[in-house]
Amino acid sequence: KGGLNLLYKKISEFLFKLTNYLKLLFESSNVDINAKILAGELVYEIISISNSSELNMIKILIKDILIMLYNCYQEYKNNKSNEKNIKSILQILINIESIDSSLLEIYFKDIFDISKQIICLKNIDEQKIREMSFELIISCIEDIPSLIEESNNSYDIIFSIFDLMLYYSLDFDKNIEINSSDYLVDINNDFEEYFLEDEINFMISISGRLFESIENTFYQKAFKNFISNYFNKSWKHQYIILIFIISYCKYNKDINLFRQLFKCLNDLLNSRENKVRFATLYCIKIFAIE
């Protein structure tokens, strides 16, 4: 026991010194070097061996990490370089969230703001970086329900997430090479069998996690207004929102949503776009089953 206490004391002293060295690191103006040093498992390991009192030191570091993420974003936006730095810092934050999500709770607004800006970087070479920003936001909401439940602007947060998912999904470019009517009988709940676009499949996964993790009262109004705002903008908007509705219906059996859809059913089924016709048939089948 004495040996373990001595060992623990040495680890605590090491953690204190290490976090102080990291604070000095953040004072450097060289974002590229900072991101490379922080990349990997360093911060993850620090958190893993810290006790609850020592985690307060980590909270101070998180603010600096977020500032660095913003600096990496600005550097990429201005110079179109070092996108790997953004990925490294996002991975650090995702690792922190996976170990102890409460460490990020007080920083959620900052996380949300910078993640939105990264998601909107359409010209970024590595699509994974935009997806990691979504992952960070959704994981926080899943693991810290109070972020939404106790927020005065919960409606705005949820609507904004739907908005971002739509913005991201509009980049899809693959075709569904199937005959809509032939597949009506065989439609099941396996999205991946029918919706082949990478962006759409990612959106299905993220939207499902969002619908499952928050109470109806926090997203019903936002979702219905979201549909009304965007549904008739273009055939791509129609296609994506129809898939949103399918995802939504797995968690909320709302017949009023189908009534809203029914008003434009004739136009949807006669759309020139095969994607829209098929997604509409999928919607009808899902509502009929449920």
Coordinates of C-alpha atoms in Angstrom, one line a residue:
K1 CA 0.0 0.0 0.0
G2 CA 2.8 2.4 0.9
G3 CA 4.5 1.6 -2.5
L4 CA 1.3 2.3 -4.4
N5 CA 0.8 5.6 -2.5
L6 CA 4.3 6.7 -3.4
L7 CA 3.8 5.7 -7.0
Y8 CA 0.5 7.6 -7.2
K9 CA 2.1 10.7 -5.7
K10 CA 4.9 10.5 -8.4
I11 CA 2.2 10.2 -11.1
S12 CA 0.3 13.2 -9.8
E13 CA 3.5 15.3 -9.7
F14 CA 4.3 14.2 -13.3
L15 CA 0.7 15.1 -14.4
F16 CA 1.0 18.5 -12.8
K17 CA 4.4 19.2 -14.5
L18 CA 3.1 17.8 -17.9
T19 CA 0.0 20.0 -17.9
N20 CA 2.1 23.0 -17.1
Y21 CA 4.4 22.2 -20.0
L22 CA 1.4 21.9 -22.3
K23 CA 0.2 25.3 -21.1
L24 CA 3.6 26.7 -22.2
L25 CA 3.2 24.9 -25.5
F26 CA -0.1 26.7 -26.2
E27 CA 1.6 30.0 -25.9
S28 CA 3.6 29.3 -29.0
S29 CA 2.4 30.9 -32.2
N30 CA 3.4 28.0 -34.4
V31 CA 0.1 26.1 -34.8
D32 CA 1.6 23.5 -37.0
I33 CA 4.1 22.4 -34.4
N34 CA 1.6 22.5 -31.6
A35 CA -0.9 20.3 -33.5
K36 CA 1.8 17.8 -34.3
I37 CA 2.9 17.5 -30.7
L38 CA -0.7 17.1 -29.4
A39 CA -1.6 14.6 -32.1
G40 CA -1.8 11.0 -31.0
E41 CA -2.6 9.7 -27.5
L42 CA -0.9 12.2 -25.2
V43 CA -4.0 14.0 -23.9
Y44 CA -6.0 10.8 -24.0
E45 CA -3.4 9.1 -21.7
I46 CA -3.2 12.1 -19.3
I47 CA -7.0 11.9 -18.8
S48 CA -7.0 8.1 -18.5
I49 CA -4.6 8.2 -15.5
S50 CA -6.1 11.3 -13.8
N51 CA -8.4 11.3 -10.9
S52 CA -11.4 13.6 -10.5
S53 CA -9.5 16.4 -8.8
E54 CA -6.7 16.3 -11.4
L55 CA -9.2 16.5 -14.2
N56 CA -9.7 20.2 -13.3
M57 CA -6.3 20.8 -14.8
I58 CA -7.5 19.2 -18.0
K59 CA -10.5 21.6 -18.2
I60 CA -8.1 24.5 -18.4
L61 CA -6.2 22.8 -21.2
I62 CA -9.5 22.2 -23.2
K63 CA -10.0 25.9 -23.6
D64 CA -6.6 26.2 -25.1
I65 CA -7.2 23.2 -27.4
L66 CA -10.4 24.8 -28.7
I67 CA -8.5 28.0 -29.4
M68 CA -5.9 26.0 -31.3
L69 CA -8.7 24.3 -33.3
Y70 CA -10.1 27.7 -34.2
N71 CA -6.6 28.8 -35.2
C72 CA -6.1 25.7 -37.4
Y73 CA -9.4 26.4 -39.0
Q74 CA -8.5 30.0 -39.8
E75 CA -5.1 29.0 -41.1
Y76 CA -6.7 26.4 -43.5
K77 CA -9.4 28.8 -44.5
N78 CA -6.8 31.5 -45.4
N79 CA -4.0 29.4 -46.8
K80 CA -5.8 26.1 -47.9
S81 CA -3.1 24.1 -46.0
N82 CA -2.6 22.0 -42.9
E83 CA -6.0 20.4 -42.9
K84 CA -4.4 17.5 -41.0
N85 CA -4.0 19.9 -38.0
I86 CA -7.8 20.3 -37.9
K87 CA -8.2 16.5 -37.9
S88 CA -5.6 16.1 -35.1
I89 CA -7.3 18.5 -32.8
L90 CA -10.8 17.2 -33.5
Q91 CA -9.5 13.7 -32.7
I92 CA -8.2 14.9 -29.4
L93 CA -11.6 16.4 -28.5
I94 CA -13.4 13.3 -29.6
N95 CA -11.0 11.2 -27.4
I96 CA -11.7 13.5 -24.4
E97 CA -15.4 13.2 -24.9
S98 CA -15.2 9.4 -25.0
I99 CA -13.4 9.3 -21.7
D100 CA -15.3 11.9 -19.7
S101 CA -17.9 13.9 -21.7
S102 CA -18.5 16.2 -18.7
L103 CA -15.1 17.8 -19.3
L104 CA -16.6 19.4 -22.5
E105 CA -19.9 20.4 -21.0
I106 CA -19.0 24.1 -20.2
Y107 CA -17.4 24.4 -23.6
F108 CA -20.3 23.1 -25.7
K109 CA -21.2 26.5 -27.2
D110 CA -17.6 27.0 -28.4
I111 CA -17.5 23.4 -29.7
F112 CA -20.7 23.9 -31.5
D113 CA -19.7 27.2 -33.1
I114 CA -16.3 26.0 -34.4
S115 CA -17.7 22.6 -35.5
K116 CA -20.4 24.4 -37.6
Q117 CA -17.7 26.5 -39.3
I118 CA -15.6 23.4 -40.2
I119 CA -18.7 21.5 -41.5
C120 CA -19.3 24.4 -43.9
L121 CA -15.8 24.1 -45.4
K122 CA -17.0 22.6 -48.6
N123 CA -13.6 22.8 -50.3
I124 CA -11.8 20.7 -47.6
D125 CA -10.0 17.8 -49.2
E126 CA -10.6 15.2 -46.5
Q127 CA -14.4 14.7 -46.0
K128 CA -13.7 12.8 -42.8
I129 CA -12.8 16.1 -41.1
R130 CA -16.4 17.4 -41.6
E131 CA -17.8 14.1 -40.4
M132 CA -15.6 14.3 -37.2
S133 CA -17.1 17.7 -36.5
F134 CA -20.6 16.1 -36.6
E135 CA -19.4 13.3 -34.4
L136 CA -18.1 15.7 -31.8
I137 CA -21.4 17.6 -31.6
I138 CA -23.7 14.5 -31.6
S139 CA -21.6 12.6 -29.1
C140 CA -21.8 15.6 -26.7
I141 CA -25.6 15.7 -27.0
E142 CA -25.9 11.9 -26.6
D143 CA -23.8 11.8 -23.5
I144 CA -24.8 15.1 -21.9
P145 CA -28.6 15.4 -22.3
S146 CA -28.7 18.5 -20.1
L147 CA -27.0 20.4 -22.9
I148 CA -30.3 20.5 -24.7
E149 CA -32.8 19.9 -21.9
E150 CA -31.6 22.9 -19.9
S151 CA -30.9 25.2 -22.8
N152 CA -33.0 28.2 -23.5
N153 CA -32.1 27.9 -27.2
S154 CA -32.6 24.1 -27.6
Y155 CA -34.9 24.7 -30.6
D156 CA -32.2 26.8 -32.4
I157 CA -29.5 24.2 -31.7
I158 CA -31.6 21.3 -33.1
F159 CA -32.8 23.3 -36.1
S160 CA -29.2 24.3 -36.8
I161 CA -28.0 20.7 -36.7
F162 CA -30.7 19.7 -39.2
D163 CA -29.6 22.6 -41.3
L164 CA -26.0 21.5 -41.2
M165 CA -26.9 17.9 -42.1
L166 CA -28.9 19.1 -45.1
Y167 CA -26.0 21.3 -46.2
Y168 CA -23.6 18.4 -45.9
S169 CA -25.9 16.0 -47.7
L170 CA -26.5 18.2 -50.7
D171 CA -23.0 17.2 -52.0
F172 CA -24.1 13.7 -52.9
D173 CA -23.5 12.8 -56.5
K174 CA -24.1 9.0 -57.0
N175 CA -27.2 7.6 -58.8
I176 CA -29.6 5.0 -57.6
E177 CA -29.8 2.7 -60.6
I178 CA -33.1 0.8 -59.7
N179 CA -36.6 0.9 -60.9
S180 CA -38.7 2.4 -58.1
S181 CA -41.9 0.5 -58.6
D182 CA -40.1 -2.9 -58.8
Y183 CA -38.6 -2.4 -55.3
L184 CA -41.8 -1.3 -53.5
V185 CA -42.7 -4.8 -52.3
D186 CA -39.2 -5.5 -51.0
I187 CA -38.5 -2.3 -49.2
N188 CA -37.4 -2.9 -45.6
N189 CA -35.7 -0.8 -42.9
D190 CA -32.2 -1.4 -44.2
F191 CA -31.3 2.1 -45.5
E192 CA -27.9 1.1 -47.0
E193 CA -29.5 -1.3 -49.4
Y194 CA -31.2 1.5 -51.3
F195 CA -29.5 4.8 -50.5
L196 CA -26.1 4.4 -51.9
E197 CA -24.6 7.9 -51.5
D198 CA -21.9 8.2 -48.8
E199 CA -23.2 11.6 -47.7
I200 CA -26.7 10.3 -47.4
N201 CA -25.7 7.3 -45.4
F202 CA -23.7 9.3 -43.0
M203 CA -26.6 11.7 -42.5
I204 CA -29.0 8.7 -41.8
S205 CA -26.6 7.5 -39.1
I206 CA -26.2 10.9 -37.5
S207 CA -29.9 11.9 -37.7
G208 CA -30.9 8.5 -36.2
R209 CA -28.6 9.1 -33.2
L210 CA -30.0 12.6 -32.8
F211 CA -33.6 11.4 -32.9
E212 CA -32.9 8.7 -30.4
S213 CA -31.0 10.8 -27.9
I214 CA -33.3 13.8 -27.4
E215 CA -36.9 14.0 -26.1
N216 CA -39.7 14.6 -28.6
T217 CA -40.5 18.0 -27.2
F218 CA -37.0 19.3 -28.2
Y219 CA -37.0 18.3 -31.8
Q220 CA -40.6 17.9 -33.1
K221 CA -41.2 21.5 -33.7
A222 CA -37.7 22.1 -35.1
F223 CA -38.0 19.2 -37.4
K224 CA -41.4 20.1 -38.8
N225 CA -40.4 23.7 -39.4
F226 CA -37.2 22.5 -41.0
I227 CA -39.2 20.4 -43.5
S228 CA -41.6 23.3 -44.3
N229 CA -38.7 25.6 -44.9
Y230 CA -36.7 23.5 -47.3
F231 CA -38.9 20.9 -48.9
N232 CA -39.8 22.7 -52.1
K233 CA -36.4 24.3 -52.8
S234 CA -35.1 21.7 -55.3
W235 CA -35.5 18.0 -56.1
K236 CA -32.3 17.4 -54.1
H237 CA -33.8 19.0 -51.0
Q238 CA -37.0 16.9 -51.5
Y239 CA -34.9 13.7 -51.7
I240 CA -32.8 14.4 -48.6
I241 CA -35.8 15.5 -46.5
L242 CA -37.8 12.4 -47.5
I243 CA -34.9 10.3 -46.1
F244 CA -34.9 12.5 -43.0
I245 CA -38.6 11.7 -42.6
I246 CA -37.9 7.9 -42.9
S247 CA -35.2 8.2 -40.3
Y248 CA -37.5 10.2 -38.0
C249 CA -40.4 7.7 -38.2
K250 CA -38.2 5.0 -36.7
Y251 CA -38.4 6.9 -33.4
N252 CA -41.6 9.0 -33.6
K253 CA -44.8 7.6 -35.2
D254 CA -46.3 11.0 -36.1
I255 CA -49.2 10.7 -38.6
N256 CA -49.4 14.5 -38.9
L257 CA -46.1 14.3 -40.7
F258 CA -47.6 12.0 -43.3
R259 CA -50.5 14.3 -43.7
Q260 CA -48.1 17.1 -44.4
L261 CA -46.4 14.9 -47.0
F262 CA -49.7 13.7 -48.5
K263 CA -50.5 17.3 -49.7
C264 CA -47.7 17.0 -52.3
L265 CA -47.7 13.3 -52.8
N266 CA -48.9 13.5 -56.4
D267 CA -46.1 15.8 -57.5
L268 CA -43.5 13.7 -55.7
L269 CA -44.7 10.4 -57.3
N270 CA -44.6 12.1 -60.7
S271 CA -41.2 13.7 -60.2
R272 CA -38.7 13.6 -63.1
E273 CA -36.1 12.4 -60.6
N274 CA -36.0 8.7 -59.9
K275 CA -34.5 9.3 -56.5
V276 CA -37.5 11.4 -55.4
R277 CA -40.0 8.9 -56.7
F278 CA -38.2 6.0 -54.9
A279 CA -37.8 7.9 -51.6
T280 CA -41.5 8.8 -51.7
L281 CA -42.5 5.1 -52.2
Y282 CA -40.2 4.2 -49.3
C283 CA -41.9 6.8 -47.1
I284 CA -45.4 5.4 -48.0
K285 CA -44.3 1.9 -47.3
I286 CA -42.7 2.9 -43.9
F287 CA -45.9 4.8 -42.8
A288 CA -48.1 1.8 -44.0
I289 CA -46.0 -0.7 -42.0
E290 CA -45.9 1.5 -38.9

